[in-house]
């Protein structure tokens, strides 16, 4: 123990003296230069003979040469790279990584395999050596689990986002995923599944391929034969180049590269095309029409210069793909991070791990040679904070330690090469414009902005594949059909059969299926007990749960059903209406009272009286025609108000307020008079029908029973949407039950006031029942459609076929065949009230009332002002009560008092003018009573004075 303690103390003093020595001798000189070693060792692990490895090896070597020849990067320090071949083996990769740890390796570039990266990342974490992978795209290689793992390429999370958006862009809903069954393939498919789900798409079938040479051509053929029998025709291929080419070759042999198929390959194929073109013609034949993703690297002068240099190095025998560019930039990333590391005083030093020593004790693995990079965390920090412009564009990491601005090229293989049809970037989605031009604009992910150039699909066609077919495995669609016991014109089971049906809905379905561009095998399956109409909600639910593949019949498209299934285009208009008994209204001696309701008559009569009183108040003080004994004034008020109805009032209005009120009232009278005349004319000349039910509102506000059809959604709508008590709802199973219940009426047991049902049923019912009519308007809008499971592509194709049936007239012909209406239906009209209600005129009465109120308010203000300026009369008593009584009497007397003309001179002028006119008449011999008139006028003048 003492010996160990002494050794540690000696080691401590040794390092202290070494530190002082270095500090003293470095004084006055640059710390940046003196602390830099002459050579820094970095490692590289990848598969040398793979599609990616061949290019990466040469790219890394050229990057090291360029870094060492550029003094401004490491200021004289040279990089030395040690390369190891992992052979795409996790075990080999781990062994090579452990061997690296026996040397002074400060960083490892690679590996290219996600499988190897998962294993080596544990070693890198333990020994604190940054691991910069230029090709491991597995999304699950997270920074939380592997803090020393740095991905210097794009994660498959973004690549799968691009694939999902392409699928959604072309309107496909299901894909088949073929993947390599390892960490790279499985985790990539998991990411694709999530991204498709975000767009309401899904992977319908997953097919794993054994990694390495385990899969033979025969195995691949057996797997693809099963794929050919599936419904989806959109296949996503996420494998390695060797197995991918074999799969496409077998698919070409099985004629799965023809019309109707869609193949989407991830960037494994673009790497092969970029590095190995031109491929043999037989290989290119198997790739025609395939969509391929390639990591996008923006064009730049530096990139073009490097491509030129690359072609000189390889003589055109080896192309440069995006992974080679990322490998090149990874070396530069290490160089920039080391430069910052040395600038911050970082020292390359290693120490032994005590835990490894304890494990090694007594063993023969020689693990003691492995050491921990002491300043590894500092170098890792500088790697993540480095920012520079590389061959692949801006090298910068975001908060999630991913390279910023991920983007992909979308290419289409055709002929002896390929054509780029657009781009995908995480910023704005699909576009035909390079992503660099979009970054300066606000992001726009609207569907109208998602664009790609035209594609030549497999089979050399420009028409977008439908993406699915009916599976070629003998399976028939199970079509649920309701067994109705009423209204058999729509759907009915053929007597004596189990799965044969007829009717309007069946004929429409068969006609639509016959228009589809492919065969649809199906069989009808009865739904219901045949004793009563089945519940259509349960039928739709059976489609949602997979009991049926579709449902055909008179199925209304309503909200709660659209939440669980997809419907085709409606093939028949539908909506709830009210049916009730009616009676014919004939003209009678009192028909003239029918245009107005009782309330309208009362309000109109009261308005006439009010207008007469208001005008009398406004005119009483200044108009002699509104003065006189009380009896006369009462008659004047009544006569004046009633005569305005015919615009025959003889009393002139003198005051401005009175004229204003009268003008507005005459306008109201004009509207009322015109409306009354029009309504009465209609009543006397047109036959009218009447019903105590006026529509759904009056039915809702009453407490009378309401009938509905068994199985219809009307029950749910009436109870849940309108809030009508279920105790009022009476189920009815047939048209005969409708008629019987309506004839009994709401007062008798089993009777109803009205029946609420869908319009097509009502039209059939009324075609033979002329005693009932539709009351009011249709209060819901819906239609009948065929139900399919969610995201079923057949729903879209059937909708197209139904529209075609409607356009060519076949739908109308089928309707006429089954639902031709009788003469009784032709006479039927919707019953509506022909009476004029107060609600139609309340605005006019309100305007008139406001005018009267304002006029009276101004008039009384004038009276009060005159009362305030009037001379006070002597009074005996001065008590408060007498004072108020006196003021009230004075106020009433002012209202009743005839107003003194404020300008008597003007009246004299009128009288003088009258005298002058009389003199003229006298001279002409036309005024024999001149003397009598003069005496009258003079006496009037005296009385006024």
Tab-separated table of N, CA and C in Angstrom, residues 15-111:
chain	number	residue	atom	x	y	z
A	15	UNK	N	4.444	15.000	-13.360
A	15	UNK	CA	3.568	15.776	-14.229
A	15	UNK	C	3.581	17.259	-13.883
A	16	UNK	N	3.731	17.567	-12.562
A	16	UNK	CA	3.781	18.966	-12.174
A	16	UNK	C	5.019	19.641	-12.759
A	17	UNK	N	6.190	18.967	-12.641
A	17	UNK	CA	7.428	19.529	-13.195
A	17	UNK	C	7.344	19.634	-14.726
A	18	UNK	N	6.704	18.621	-15.338
A	18	UNK	CA	6.550	18.668	-16.799
A	18	UNK	C	5.696	19.841	-17.226
A	19	UNK	N	4.637	20.101	-16.485
A	19	UNK	CA	3.752	21.227	-16.785
A	19	UNK	C	4.493	22.552	-16.653
A	20	UNK	N	5.286	22.680	-15.550
A	20	UNK	CA	6.040	23.921	-15.356
A	20	UNK	C	7.067	24.093	-16.463
A	21	UNK	N	7.698	22.997	-16.837
A	21	UNK	CA	8.705	23.056	-17.899
A	21	UNK	C	8.102	23.546	-19.204
A	22	UNK	N	6.981	22.976	-19.569
A	22	UNK	CA	6.336	23.385	-20.807
A	22	UNK	C	5.861	24.823	-20.740
A	23	UNK	N	5.364	25.222	-19.537
A	23	UNK	CA	4.892	26.592	-19.384
A	23	UNK	C	6.011	27.602	-19.499
A	24	UNK	N	7.188	27.290	-18.915
A	24	UNK	CA	8.294	28.245	-18.939
A	24	UNK	C	8.847	28.398	-20.344
A	25	UNK	N	9.048	27.267	-21.008
A	25	UNK	CA	9.685	27.331	-22.323
A	25	UNK	C	8.754	27.800	-23.427
A	26	UNK	N	7.488	27.811	-23.130
A	26	UNK	CA	6.552	28.285	-24.144
A	26	UNK	C	6.187	29.743	-23.935
A	27	UNK	N	6.740	30.384	-22.912
A	27	UNK	CA	6.414	31.784	-22.620
A	27	UNK	C	6.867	32.669	-23.778
A	28	UNK	N	6.011	33.567	-24.213
A	28	UNK	CA	6.335	34.498	-25.284
A	28	UNK	C	6.119	33.950	-26.658
A	29	UNK	N	5.801	32.700	-26.759
A	29	UNK	CA	5.532	32.103	-28.072
A	29	UNK	C	4.073	31.725	-28.158
A	30	UNK	N	3.624	31.367	-29.301
A	30	UNK	CA	2.208	31.023	-29.509
A	30	UNK	C	1.910	29.674	-28.908
A	31	UNK	N	0.891	29.653	-27.999
A	31	UNK	CA	0.452	28.392	-27.407
A	31	UNK	C	-0.191	27.491	-28.451
A	32	UNK	N	-0.825	28.106	-29.478
A	32	UNK	CA	-1.489	27.369	-30.523
A	32	UNK	C	-0.515	26.500	-31.292
A	33	UNK	N	0.714	27.021	-31.525
A	33	UNK	CA	1.678	26.288	-32.322
A	33	UNK	C	2.431	25.264	-31.493
A	34	UNK	N	2.825	25.667	-30.286
A	34	UNK	CA	3.668	24.796	-29.483
A	34	UNK	C	2.955	23.566	-28.987
A	35	UNK	N	1.554	23.649	-28.764
A	35	UNK	CA	0.820	22.504	-28.235
A	35	UNK	C	0.356	21.549	-29.311
A	36	UNK	N	0.604	21.871	-30.571
A	36	UNK	CA	0.139	21.027	-31.667
A	36	UNK	C	1.170	19.940	-31.953
A	37	UNK	N	0.736	18.697	-32.026
A	37	UNK	CA	1.677	17.623	-32.390
A	37	UNK	C	1.983	17.664	-33.877
A	38	UNK	N	3.003	16.985	-34.247
A	38	UNK	CA	3.383	16.951	-35.660
A	38	UNK	C	2.410	16.112	-36.475
A	39	UNK	N	1.888	15.047	-35.870
A	39	UNK	CA	0.995	14.134	-36.579
A	39	UNK	C	-0.170	13.773	-35.664
A	40	UNK	N	-1.356	13.735	-36.217
A	40	UNK	CA	-2.550	13.280	-35.502
A	40	UNK	C	-3.102	12.068	-36.239
A	41	UNK	N	-3.347	11.005	-35.501
A	41	UNK	CA	-3.846	9.768	-36.096
A	41	UNK	C	-5.374	9.715	-36.039
A	42	UNK	N	-6.001	9.408	-37.150
A	42	UNK	CA	-7.444	9.155	-37.196
A	42	UNK	C	-7.657	7.807	-37.863
A	43	UNK	N	-8.746	7.177	-37.569
A	43	UNK	CA	-9.050	5.870	-38.130
A	43	UNK	C	-10.215	5.932	-39.096
A	44	UNK	N	-10.393	4.923	-39.907
A	44	UNK	CA	-11.512	4.804	-40.846
A	44	UNK	C	-11.885	3.339	-40.957
A	45	UNK	N	-13.174	3.053	-40.733
A	45	UNK	CA	-13.673	1.684	-40.814
A	45	UNK	C	-14.822	1.648	-41.808
A	46	UNK	N	-14.691	0.830	-42.833
A	46	UNK	CA	-15.764	0.617	-43.794
A	46	UNK	C	-15.435	-0.616	-44.615
A	47	UNK	N	-16.320	-0.982	-45.510
A	47	UNK	CA	-16.117	-2.160	-46.350
A	47	UNK	C	-15.479	-1.722	-47.664
A	48	UNK	N	-14.270	-2.134	-47.896
A	48	UNK	CA	-13.498	-1.612	-49.013
A	48	UNK	C	-14.099	-1.937	-50.371
A	49	UNK	N	-14.632	-3.155	-50.534
A	49	UNK	CA	-15.071	-3.584	-51.858
A	49	UNK	C	-16.568	-3.368	-52.092
A	50	UNK	N	-17.237	-2.594	-51.267
A	50	UNK	CA	-18.664	-2.322	-51.453
A	50	UNK	C	-18.852	-1.115	-52.377
A	51	UNK	N	-20.097	-0.902	-52.791
A	51	UNK	CA	-20.400	0.231	-53.668
A	51	UNK	C	-20.030	1.551	-53.004
A	52	UNK	N	-20.325	1.662	-51.731
A	52	UNK	CA	-19.996	2.884	-51.002
A	52	UNK	C	-18.514	2.911	-50.641
A	53	UNK	N	-17.952	1.761	-50.225
A	53	UNK	CA	-16.577	1.716	-49.748
A	53	UNK	C	-15.549	2.029	-50.804
A	54	UNK	N	-15.784	1.587	-52.044
A	54	UNK	CA	-14.827	1.863	-53.111
A	54	UNK	C	-14.631	3.358	-53.312
A	55	UNK	N	-15.717	4.063	-53.305
A	55	UNK	CA	-15.644	5.510	-53.500
A	55	UNK	C	-15.137	6.191	-52.239
A	56	UNK	N	-15.607	5.737	-51.070
A	56	UNK	CA	-15.230	6.380	-49.814
A	56	UNK	C	-13.731	6.269	-49.566
A	57	UNK	N	-13.121	5.157	-49.905
A	57	UNK	CA	-11.684	4.963	-49.662
A	57	UNK	C	-10.866	6.023	-50.400
A	58	UNK	N	-11.195	6.186	-51.672
A	58	UNK	CA	-10.456	7.166	-52.459
A	58	UNK	C	-10.774	8.591	-52.008
A	59	UNK	N	-12.021	8.851	-51.645
A	59	UNK	CA	-12.403	10.188	-51.210
A	59	UNK	C	-11.705	10.565	-49.909
A	60	UNK	N	-11.582	9.626	-48.967
A	60	UNK	CA	-10.907	9.911	-47.700
A	60	UNK	C	-9.417	10.178	-47.933
A	61	UNK	N	-8.809	9.397	-48.795
A	61	UNK	CA	-7.388	9.609	-49.087
A	61	UNK	C	-7.160	10.985	-49.706
A	62	UNK	N	-8.031	11.389	-50.622
A	62	UNK	CA	-7.875	12.701	-51.244
A	62	UNK	C	-8.142	13.819	-50.241
A	63	UNK	N	-9.096	13.591	-49.331
A	63	UNK	CA	-9.367	14.607	-48.326
A	63	UNK	C	-8.171	14.802	-47.400
A	64	UNK	N	-7.508	13.716	-46.999
A	64	UNK	CA	-6.327	13.818	-46.137
A	64	UNK	C	-5.208	14.563	-46.859
A	65	UNK	N	-5.033	14.284	-48.139
A	65	UNK	CA	-4.011	14.993	-48.901
A	65	UNK	C	-4.324	16.489	-48.959
A	66	UNK	N	-5.589	16.823	-49.221
A	66	UNK	CA	-5.951	18.238	-49.334
A	66	UNK	C	-5.793	18.957	-48.003
A	67	UNK	N	-6.135	18.294	-46.892
A	67	UNK	CA	-5.992	18.919	-45.575
A	67	UNK	C	-4.510	19.140	-45.261
A	68	UNK	N	-3.685	18.146	-45.528
A	68	UNK	CA	-2.262	18.261	-45.204
A	68	UNK	C	-1.553	19.284	-46.079
A	69	UNK	N	-2.092	19.507	-47.272
A	69	UNK	CA	-1.459	20.488	-48.156
A	69	UNK	C	-1.935	21.908	-47.888
A	70	UNK	N	-2.915	22.053	-47.008
A	70	UNK	CA	-3.466	23.368	-46.688
A	70	UNK	C	-2.994	23.763	-45.287
A	71	UNK	N	-1.977	24.638	-45.200
A	71	UNK	CA	-1.372	24.997	-43.914
A	71	UNK	C	-2.348	25.786	-43.040
A	72	UNK	N	-3.357	26.444	-43.629
A	72	UNK	CA	-4.266	27.291	-42.861
A	72	UNK	C	-5.250	26.492	-42.019
A	73	UNK	N	-5.298	25.187	-42.234
A	73	UNK	CA	-6.274	24.384	-41.480
A	73	UNK	C	-5.674	23.923	-40.154
A	74	UNK	N	-4.620	23.149	-40.195
A	74	UNK	CA	-4.007	22.617	-38.967
A	74	UNK	C	-2.658	23.249	-38.652
A	75	UNK	N	-2.253	24.231	-39.440
A	75	UNK	CA	-1.037	25.003	-39.148
A	75	UNK	C	0.189	24.101	-38.977
A	76	UNK	N	0.348	23.199	-39.904
A	76	UNK	CA	1.537	22.367	-39.899
A	76	UNK	C	1.339	20.965	-39.382
A	77	UNK	N	0.325	20.723	-38.590
A	77	UNK	CA	0.046	19.375	-38.109
A	77	UNK	C	-0.502	18.522	-39.259
A	78	UNK	N	-0.040	17.324	-39.362
A	78	UNK	CA	-0.448	16.443	-40.436
A	78	UNK	C	-1.423	15.382	-39.925
A	79	UNK	N	-2.375	15.081	-40.765
A	79	UNK	CA	-3.306	13.989	-40.472
A	79	UNK	C	-2.754	12.693	-41.053
A	80	UNK	N	-2.900	11.643	-40.296
A	80	UNK	CA	-2.545	10.316	-40.797
A	80	UNK	C	-3.736	9.389	-40.550
A	81	UNK	N	-4.258	8.795	-41.613
A	81	UNK	CA	-5.448	7.963	-41.511
A	81	UNK	C	-5.058	6.492	-41.603
A	82	UNK	N	-5.623	5.713	-40.679
A	82	UNK	CA	-5.446	4.262	-40.686
A	82	UNK	C	-6.785	3.634	-41.056
A	83	UNK	N	-6.829	2.888	-42.136
A	83	UNK	CA	-8.080	2.308	-42.637
A	83	UNK	C	-8.174	0.837	-42.289
A	84	UNK	N	-9.365	0.435	-41.898
A	84	UNK	CA	-9.646	-0.962	-41.575
A	84	UNK	C	-10.867	-1.429	-42.362
A	85	UNK	N	-10.867	-2.674	-42.796
A	85	UNK	CA	-11.971	-3.244	-43.569
A	85	UNK	C	-12.893	-4.009	-42.628
A	86	UNK	N	-14.158	-3.548	-42.538
A	86	UNK	CA	-15.123	-4.212	-41.652
A	86	UNK	C	-15.838	-5.365	-42.329
A	87	UNK	N	-15.758	-5.443	-43.666
A	87	UNK	CA	-16.402	-6.531	-44.419
A	87	UNK	C	-17.907	-6.635	-44.146
A	88	UNK	N	-18.522	-5.506	-43.816
A	88	UNK	CA	-19.973	-5.468	-43.521
A	88	UNK	C	-20.336	-6.420	-42.393
A	89	UNK	N	-19.397	-6.684	-41.501
A	89	UNK	CA	-19.635	-7.601	-40.388
A	89	UNK	C	-19.534	-6.829	-39.089
A	90	UNK	N	-20.529	-7.006	-38.241
A	90	UNK	CA	-20.489	-6.349	-36.956
A	90	UNK	C	-19.341	-6.837	-36.099
A	91	UNK	N	-19.031	-8.137	-36.200
A	91	UNK	CA	-17.935	-8.687	-35.399
A	91	UNK	C	-16.593	-8.141	-35.884
A	92	UNK	N	-16.392	-8.177	-37.233
A	92	UNK	CA	-15.139	-7.645	-37.768
A	92	UNK	C	-14.984	-6.168	-37.434
A	93	UNK	N	-16.083	-5.435	-37.530
A	93	UNK	CA	-16.016	-4.018	-37.215
A	93	UNK	C	-15.635	-3.770	-35.776
A	94	UNK	N	-16.166	-4.577	-34.868
A	94	UNK	CA	-15.827	-4.407	-33.455
A	94	UNK	C	-14.352	-4.721	-33.217
A	95	UNK	N	-13.846	-5.774	-33.868
A	95	UNK	CA	-12.440	-6.141	-33.702
A	95	UNK	C	-11.539	-5.028	-34.217
A	96	UNK	N	-11.861	-4.492	-35.381
A	96	UNK	CA	-11.050	-3.420	-35.940
A	96	UNK	C	-11.087	-2.183	-35.056
A	97	UNK	N	-12.239	-1.888	-34.480
A	97	UNK	CA	-12.341	-0.726	-33.599
A	97	UNK	C	-11.500	-0.930	-32.347
A	98	UNK	N	-11.513	-2.134	-31.787
A	98	UNK	CA	-10.701	-2.402	-30.598
A	98	UNK	C	-9.208	-2.289	-30.916
A	99	UNK	N	-8.821	-2.686	-32.113
A	99	UNK	CA	-7.425	-2.540	-32.510
A	99	UNK	C	-7.031	-1.070	-32.654
A	100	UNK	N	-8.002	-0.261	-33.111
A	100	UNK	CA	-7.728	1.176	-33.184
A	100	UNK	C	-7.420	1.745	-31.801
A	101	UNK	N	-8.108	1.243	-30.799
A	101	UNK	CA	-7.956	1.791	-29.464
A	101	UNK	C	-6.595	1.451	-28.839
A	102	UNK	N	-5.834	0.558	-29.477
A	102	UNK	CA	-4.495	0.272	-28.989
A	102	UNK	C	-3.476	1.294	-29.502
A	103	UNK	N	-3.922	2.144	-30.440
A	103	UNK	CA	-3.070	3.202	-30.975
A	103	UNK	C	-3.648	4.549	-30.578
A	104	UNK	N	-2.939	5.628	-30.912
A	104	UNK	CA	-3.375	6.972	-30.518
A	104	UNK	C	-4.349	7.525	-31.553
A	105	UNK	N	-5.494	6.927	-31.627
A	105	UNK	CA	-6.540	7.370	-32.557
A	105	UNK	C	-7.447	8.354	-31.828
A	106	UNK	N	-7.626	9.568	-32.394
A	106	UNK	CA	-8.461	10.589	-31.741
A	106	UNK	C	-9.862	10.630	-32.328
A	107	UNK	N	-10.085	10.041	-33.495
A	107	UNK	CA	-11.413	10.031	-34.122
A	107	UNK	C	-11.460	8.908	-35.137
A	108	UNK	N	-12.651	8.404	-35.362
A	108	UNK	CA	-12.856	7.328	-36.339
A	108	UNK	C	-13.883	7.813	-37.359
A	109	UNK	N	-13.542	7.667	-38.634
A	109	UNK	CA	-14.473	7.994	-39.715
A	109	UNK	C	-15.104	6.688	-40.181
A	110	UNK	N	-16.401	6.633	-40.112
A	110	UNK	CA	-17.125	5.412	-40.437
A	110	UNK	C	-17.897	4.951	-39.210
A	111	UNK	N	-18.466	3.795	-39.262
A	111	UNK	CA	-18.506	2.870	-40.404
A	111	UNK	C	-19.617	3.245	-41.369
